[in-house]
XYZ file of C-alpha atoms in Angstrom:
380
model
C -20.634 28.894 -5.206
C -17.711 26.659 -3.960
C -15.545 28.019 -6.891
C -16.468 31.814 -5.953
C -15.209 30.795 -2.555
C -11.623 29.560 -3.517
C -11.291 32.608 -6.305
C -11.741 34.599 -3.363
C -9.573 32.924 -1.203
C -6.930 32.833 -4.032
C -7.187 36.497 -4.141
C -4.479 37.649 -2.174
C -1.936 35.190 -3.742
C -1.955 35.955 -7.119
C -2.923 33.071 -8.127
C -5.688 32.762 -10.730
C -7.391 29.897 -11.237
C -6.758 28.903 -15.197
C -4.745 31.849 -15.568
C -2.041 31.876 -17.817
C 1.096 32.172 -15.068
C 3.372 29.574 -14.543
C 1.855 29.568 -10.528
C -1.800 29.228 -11.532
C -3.468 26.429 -11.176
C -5.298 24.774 -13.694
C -8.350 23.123 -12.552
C -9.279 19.750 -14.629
C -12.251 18.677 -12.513
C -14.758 21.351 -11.544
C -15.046 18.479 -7.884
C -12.164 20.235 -7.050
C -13.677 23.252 -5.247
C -16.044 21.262 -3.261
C -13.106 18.831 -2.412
C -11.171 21.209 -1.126
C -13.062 23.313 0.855
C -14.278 20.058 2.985
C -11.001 18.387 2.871
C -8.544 21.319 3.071
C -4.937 20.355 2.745
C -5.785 16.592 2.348
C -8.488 17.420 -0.892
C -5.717 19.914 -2.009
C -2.999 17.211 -2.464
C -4.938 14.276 -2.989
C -7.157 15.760 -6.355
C -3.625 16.562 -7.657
C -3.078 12.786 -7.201
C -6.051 12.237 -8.881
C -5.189 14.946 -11.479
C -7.571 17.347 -11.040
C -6.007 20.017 -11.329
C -2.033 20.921 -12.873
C 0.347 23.493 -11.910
C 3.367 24.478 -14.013
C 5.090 25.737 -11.058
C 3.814 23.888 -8.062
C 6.403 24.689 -5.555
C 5.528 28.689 -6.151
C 2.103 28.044 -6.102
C 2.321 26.864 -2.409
C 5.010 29.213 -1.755
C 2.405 32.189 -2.765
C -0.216 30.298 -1.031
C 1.651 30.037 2.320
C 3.049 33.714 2.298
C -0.572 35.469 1.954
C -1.280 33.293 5.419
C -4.441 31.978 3.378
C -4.597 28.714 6.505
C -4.702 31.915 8.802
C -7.511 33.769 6.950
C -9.590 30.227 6.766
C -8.771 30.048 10.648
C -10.858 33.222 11.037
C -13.494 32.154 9.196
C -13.784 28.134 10.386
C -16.729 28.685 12.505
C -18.275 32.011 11.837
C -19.419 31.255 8.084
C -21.225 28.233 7.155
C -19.647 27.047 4.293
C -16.677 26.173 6.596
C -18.012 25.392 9.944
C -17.631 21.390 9.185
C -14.340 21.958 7.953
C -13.878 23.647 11.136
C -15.010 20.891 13.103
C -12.893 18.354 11.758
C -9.780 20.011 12.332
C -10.321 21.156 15.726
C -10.930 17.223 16.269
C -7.701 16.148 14.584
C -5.948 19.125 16.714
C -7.690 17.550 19.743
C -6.950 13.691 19.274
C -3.058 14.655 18.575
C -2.614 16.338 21.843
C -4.777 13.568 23.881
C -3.364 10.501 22.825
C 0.758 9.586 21.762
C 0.638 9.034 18.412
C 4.240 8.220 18.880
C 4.190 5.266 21.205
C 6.766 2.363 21.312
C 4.059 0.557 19.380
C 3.784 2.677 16.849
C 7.445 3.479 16.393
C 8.415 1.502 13.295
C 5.627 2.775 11.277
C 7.422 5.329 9.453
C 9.993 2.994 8.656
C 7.789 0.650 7.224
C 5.814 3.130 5.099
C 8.165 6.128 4.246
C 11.925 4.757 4.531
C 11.156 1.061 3.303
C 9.305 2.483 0.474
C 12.772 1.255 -2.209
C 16.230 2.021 -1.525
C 16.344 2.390 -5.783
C 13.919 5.683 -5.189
C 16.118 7.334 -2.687
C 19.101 6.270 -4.717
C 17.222 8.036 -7.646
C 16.620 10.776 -5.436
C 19.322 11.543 -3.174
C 23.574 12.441 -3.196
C 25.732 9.416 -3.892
C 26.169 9.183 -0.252
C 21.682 8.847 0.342
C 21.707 12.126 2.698
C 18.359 12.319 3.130
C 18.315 15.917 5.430
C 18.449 19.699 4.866
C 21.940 20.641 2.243
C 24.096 23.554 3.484
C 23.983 25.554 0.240
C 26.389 28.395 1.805
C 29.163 28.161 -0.144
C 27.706 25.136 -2.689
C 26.763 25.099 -5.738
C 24.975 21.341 -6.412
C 23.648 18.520 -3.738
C 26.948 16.542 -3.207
C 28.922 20.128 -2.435
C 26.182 20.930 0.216
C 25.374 17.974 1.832
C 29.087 17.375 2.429
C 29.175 20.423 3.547
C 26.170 20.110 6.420
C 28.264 16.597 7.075
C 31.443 18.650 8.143
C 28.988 21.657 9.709
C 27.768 18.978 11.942
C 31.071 17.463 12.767
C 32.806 20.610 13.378
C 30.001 21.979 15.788
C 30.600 19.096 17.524
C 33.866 19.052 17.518
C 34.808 14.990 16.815
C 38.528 13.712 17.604
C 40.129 10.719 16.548
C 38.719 7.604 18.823
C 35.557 9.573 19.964
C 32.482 7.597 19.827
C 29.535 8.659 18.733
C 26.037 7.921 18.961
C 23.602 8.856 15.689
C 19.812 8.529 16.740
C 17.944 7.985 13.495
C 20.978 6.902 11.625
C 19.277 7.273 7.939
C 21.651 5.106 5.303
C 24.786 5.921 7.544
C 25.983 8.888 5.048
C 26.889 10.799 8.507
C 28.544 8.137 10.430
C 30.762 7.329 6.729
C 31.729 10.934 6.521
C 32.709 10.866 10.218
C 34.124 7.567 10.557
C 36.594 8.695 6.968
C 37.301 12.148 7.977
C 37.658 12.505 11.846
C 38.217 9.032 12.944
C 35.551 8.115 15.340
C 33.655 5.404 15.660
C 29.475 5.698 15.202
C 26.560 3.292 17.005
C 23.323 4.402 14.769
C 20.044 3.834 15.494
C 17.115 3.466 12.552
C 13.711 1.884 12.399
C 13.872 1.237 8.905
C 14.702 -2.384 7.757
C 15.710 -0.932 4.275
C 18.052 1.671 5.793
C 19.674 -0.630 7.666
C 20.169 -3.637 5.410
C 21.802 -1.182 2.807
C 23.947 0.950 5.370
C 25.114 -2.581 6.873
C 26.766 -3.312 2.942
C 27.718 0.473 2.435
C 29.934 0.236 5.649
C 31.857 -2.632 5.190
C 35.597 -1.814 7.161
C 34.275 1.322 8.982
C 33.998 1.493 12.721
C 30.445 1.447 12.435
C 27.473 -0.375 14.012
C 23.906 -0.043 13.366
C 20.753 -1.624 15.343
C 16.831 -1.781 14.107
C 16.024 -0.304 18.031
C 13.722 2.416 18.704
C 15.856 5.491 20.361
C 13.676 4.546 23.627
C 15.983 1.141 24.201
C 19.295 2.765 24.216
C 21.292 2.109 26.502
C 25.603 3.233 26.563
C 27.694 6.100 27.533
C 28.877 8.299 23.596
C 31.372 11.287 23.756
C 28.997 13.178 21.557
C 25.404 12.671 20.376
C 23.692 13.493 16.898
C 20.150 13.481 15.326
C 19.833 14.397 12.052
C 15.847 14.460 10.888
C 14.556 12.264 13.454
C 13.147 14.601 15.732
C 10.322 15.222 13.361
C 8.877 11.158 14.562
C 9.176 11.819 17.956
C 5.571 13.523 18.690
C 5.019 16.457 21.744
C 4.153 13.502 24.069
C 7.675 12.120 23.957
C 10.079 15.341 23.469
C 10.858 14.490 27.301
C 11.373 11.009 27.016
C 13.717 11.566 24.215
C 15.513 14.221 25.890
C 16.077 12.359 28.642
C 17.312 9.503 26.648
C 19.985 12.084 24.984
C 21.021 13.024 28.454
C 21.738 9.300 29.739
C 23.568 8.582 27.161
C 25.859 11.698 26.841
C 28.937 12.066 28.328
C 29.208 14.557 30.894
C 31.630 16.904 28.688
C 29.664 15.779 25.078
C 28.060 17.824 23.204
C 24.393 16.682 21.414
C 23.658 18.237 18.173
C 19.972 18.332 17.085
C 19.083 18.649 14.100
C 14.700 19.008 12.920
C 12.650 20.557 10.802
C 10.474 23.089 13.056
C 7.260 24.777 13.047
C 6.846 28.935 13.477
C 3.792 27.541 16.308
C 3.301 25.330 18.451
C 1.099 22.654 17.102
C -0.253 19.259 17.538
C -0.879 17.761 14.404
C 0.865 17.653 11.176
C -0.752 18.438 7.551
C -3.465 15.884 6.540
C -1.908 15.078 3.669
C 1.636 14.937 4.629
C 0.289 12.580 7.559
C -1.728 10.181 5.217
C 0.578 9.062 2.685
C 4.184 10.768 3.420
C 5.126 10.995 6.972
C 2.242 8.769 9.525
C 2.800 9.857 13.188
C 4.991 12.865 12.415
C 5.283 16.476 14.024
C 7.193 19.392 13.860
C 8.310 20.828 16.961
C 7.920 24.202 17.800
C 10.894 26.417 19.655
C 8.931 26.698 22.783
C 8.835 22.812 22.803
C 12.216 21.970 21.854
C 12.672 24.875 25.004
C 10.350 23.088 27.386
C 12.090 19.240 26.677
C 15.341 20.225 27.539
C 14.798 22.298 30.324
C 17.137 21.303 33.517
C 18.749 18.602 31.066
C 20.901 20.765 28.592
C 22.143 24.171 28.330
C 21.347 25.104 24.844
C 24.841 26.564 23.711
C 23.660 27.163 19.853
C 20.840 27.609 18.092
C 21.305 27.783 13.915
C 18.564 28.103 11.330
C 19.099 27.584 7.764
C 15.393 27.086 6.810
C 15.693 28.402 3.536
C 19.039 26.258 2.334
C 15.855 23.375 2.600
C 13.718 24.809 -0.520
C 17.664 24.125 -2.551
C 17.305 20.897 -1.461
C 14.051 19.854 -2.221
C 14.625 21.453 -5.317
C 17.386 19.834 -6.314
C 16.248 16.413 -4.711
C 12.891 16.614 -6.980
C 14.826 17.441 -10.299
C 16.963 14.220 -9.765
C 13.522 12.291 -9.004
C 12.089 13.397 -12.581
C 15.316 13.057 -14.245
C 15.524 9.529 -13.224
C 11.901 8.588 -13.207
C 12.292 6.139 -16.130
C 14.672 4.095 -14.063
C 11.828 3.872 -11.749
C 8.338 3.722 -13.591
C 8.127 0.043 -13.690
C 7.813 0.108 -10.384
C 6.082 2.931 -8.907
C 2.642 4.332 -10.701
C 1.886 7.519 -12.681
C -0.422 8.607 -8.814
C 3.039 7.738 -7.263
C 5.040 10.203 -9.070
C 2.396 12.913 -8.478
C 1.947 12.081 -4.914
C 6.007 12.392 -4.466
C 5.964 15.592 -6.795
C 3.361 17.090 -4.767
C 5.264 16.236 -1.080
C 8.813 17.479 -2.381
C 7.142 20.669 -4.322
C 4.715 21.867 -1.707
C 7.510 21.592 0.970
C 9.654 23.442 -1.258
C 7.228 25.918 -1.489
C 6.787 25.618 2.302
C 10.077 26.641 3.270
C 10.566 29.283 0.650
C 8.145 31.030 2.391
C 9.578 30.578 5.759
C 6.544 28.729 7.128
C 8.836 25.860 8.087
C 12.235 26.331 9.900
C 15.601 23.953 9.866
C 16.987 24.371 12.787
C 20.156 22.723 14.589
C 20.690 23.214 18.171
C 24.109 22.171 20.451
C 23.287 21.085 23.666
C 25.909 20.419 26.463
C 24.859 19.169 29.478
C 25.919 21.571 32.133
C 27.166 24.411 29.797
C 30.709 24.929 28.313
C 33.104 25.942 30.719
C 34.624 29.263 28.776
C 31.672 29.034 26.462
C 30.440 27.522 22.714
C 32.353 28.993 20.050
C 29.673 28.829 17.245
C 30.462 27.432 13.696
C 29.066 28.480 10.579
């Protein structure tokens, strides 16, 4: 019954279960139906941990999965057919307990560091550009990762237009790769924040004789006055209970003629949880804002002068950033398990997939704080 269920499902997609297309999955484990019917997203990724089922060509599967709106069809049916009504139940509660209670607190800040970001600096060297870039790559006029992400790197630094002796403040500072291209190329100085041990122990050595200073602080406990303002994939922590708080931070510490450049991965609807899976062993605590959010936060703090979405440039780079991550797996195996390399296969590939069909949005927004004076001359 369970597998009549997800054929039918599956319908729509083009996806046939043991079929012979590279999308098609190939179910190992007949526990696979049942498991993900009650677990939905979190029994989809977690029996392809436990391979029980393969894909040849993951990313399209959840590409062709997420463009025939299959969550939206199984929203329609949660509580009017039996076989889902407890699945139904259980993510109305998760929807509930996310918008009740801050997931996001200042106790609960360096989580994500701990588990996502101190997870090896020798896997996101594996993994990333030279320079550890670890955000969406402007594939405009690129061809491979280094071309692109230096290219985003200058995108952000022209939008905000940096001069010599500016300083600038970098909330969620990653390994530093945008404070190293701004500090070489533009001559400014750059305070980062991170909540990663890991990042920070490794940007500290990678920016030896720079004008650059990074603190272990949570982007609550800044304090200082910066020229201009950027945040490059650290929205996505933040949570719906804090956009405010955060905004408001952004605003202290902004000049009154700076710009603040935002950039997050965003949601097409407003939501208040994030994927199961993703949640449990990829990103704990995270969220993707939605426009209306991001719209509410800054209201009476920022004009918004420019608003940029290059969504799709993110399946490139998760592409590209999960070809690297297989090519150099054997530099990596002794440390991380066979379930590791699925689970991080299955995060890159289904996001891939994610974005590819425009269910996910990269957006990066310029902010002033009491609008330009002749207007924001947009940069592409």
């Amino acid at each position: 019954m369970t597998k009549l269920i997800i054929e039918k499902l599956l319908e729509p997609t083009g996806i046939t279960i043991n079929g012979n297309n590279s999308w098609d999955i190939q179910v190992k484990n007949p526990s696979f139906y049942k498991r993900v019917l009650q677990q939905h997203s979190l029994g989809l990724g977690e029996s392809y941990m436990d391979g029980w089922w393969e894909c040849e060509r993951l990313d399209e599967a959840i590409y062709r999965l997420l463009s025939a709106r299959i969550e939206k069809v199984l929203k329609t049916k949660l509580f009017k057919e039996a076989a889902f009504f407890q699945m139904g139940l259980r993510l109305f509660w998760v929807q509930a307990k996310h918008r009740l209670f801050n997931y996001q607190s200042r106790s609960k800040a360096y989580e994500v560091g701990e588990e996502h970001y101190d997870l090896g600096n020798d896997l996101y060297k594996v993994m990333l550009d030279p320079e550890l870039t670890y955000t969406c790559a402007y594939w405009k006029e690129a061809t491979n990762l280094v071309d692109a992400q230096n290219a985003k790197l200058k995108l952000v630094c022209d939008k905000l237009r940096l001069r010599p002796g500016q300083k600038i403040l970098d909330i969620g500072c990653g390994w530093g790769s945008f404070a190293r291209f701004a500090a070489k190329n533009y001559g400014v100085s750059v305070h980062g924040v991170t909540v990663s041990k890991e990042q920070k122990a490794l940007t500290d050595a990678l920016n030896k004789d720079l004008p650059i200073t990074i603190e272990l602080q949570d982007y609550r406990e800044i304090n200082g006055k910066f020229d201009h303002i950027v945040s490059l994939g650290m929205f996505e922590h933040v949570g719906h209970k804090n956009y405010r708080t955060f905004m408001k931070v952004a605003n202290r510490c902004l000049k009154d003629d700076g710009l603040f450049l935002l950039h997050t991965i965003g949601n097409n609807e407003t939501y208040y949880a994030t994927n199961a899976w993703v949640q449990k062993y990829i990103f704990p605590n995270g969220m993707l804002p939605s426009i209306a959010q991001i719209g509410q936060s800054v209201e009476n703090l920022f004009v918004v002068e420019d608003l940029h979405n290059f969504g799709a440039d993110y399946d490139k780079t998760l592409m590209a950033w999960h070809s690297q991550f297989c090519n150099g797996w054997d530099e990596l195996k002794n440390r991380y398990d066979e379930r590791f390399f699925r689970m991080w296969s299955f995060y890159l590939l289904s996001c891939a997939g994610g974005f590819r069909a425009r269910s996910m949005q990269l957006w990066q927004w310029v902010l002033s704080k009491h609008g330009e004076p002749n207007g924001y001359i947009a940069v592409r």
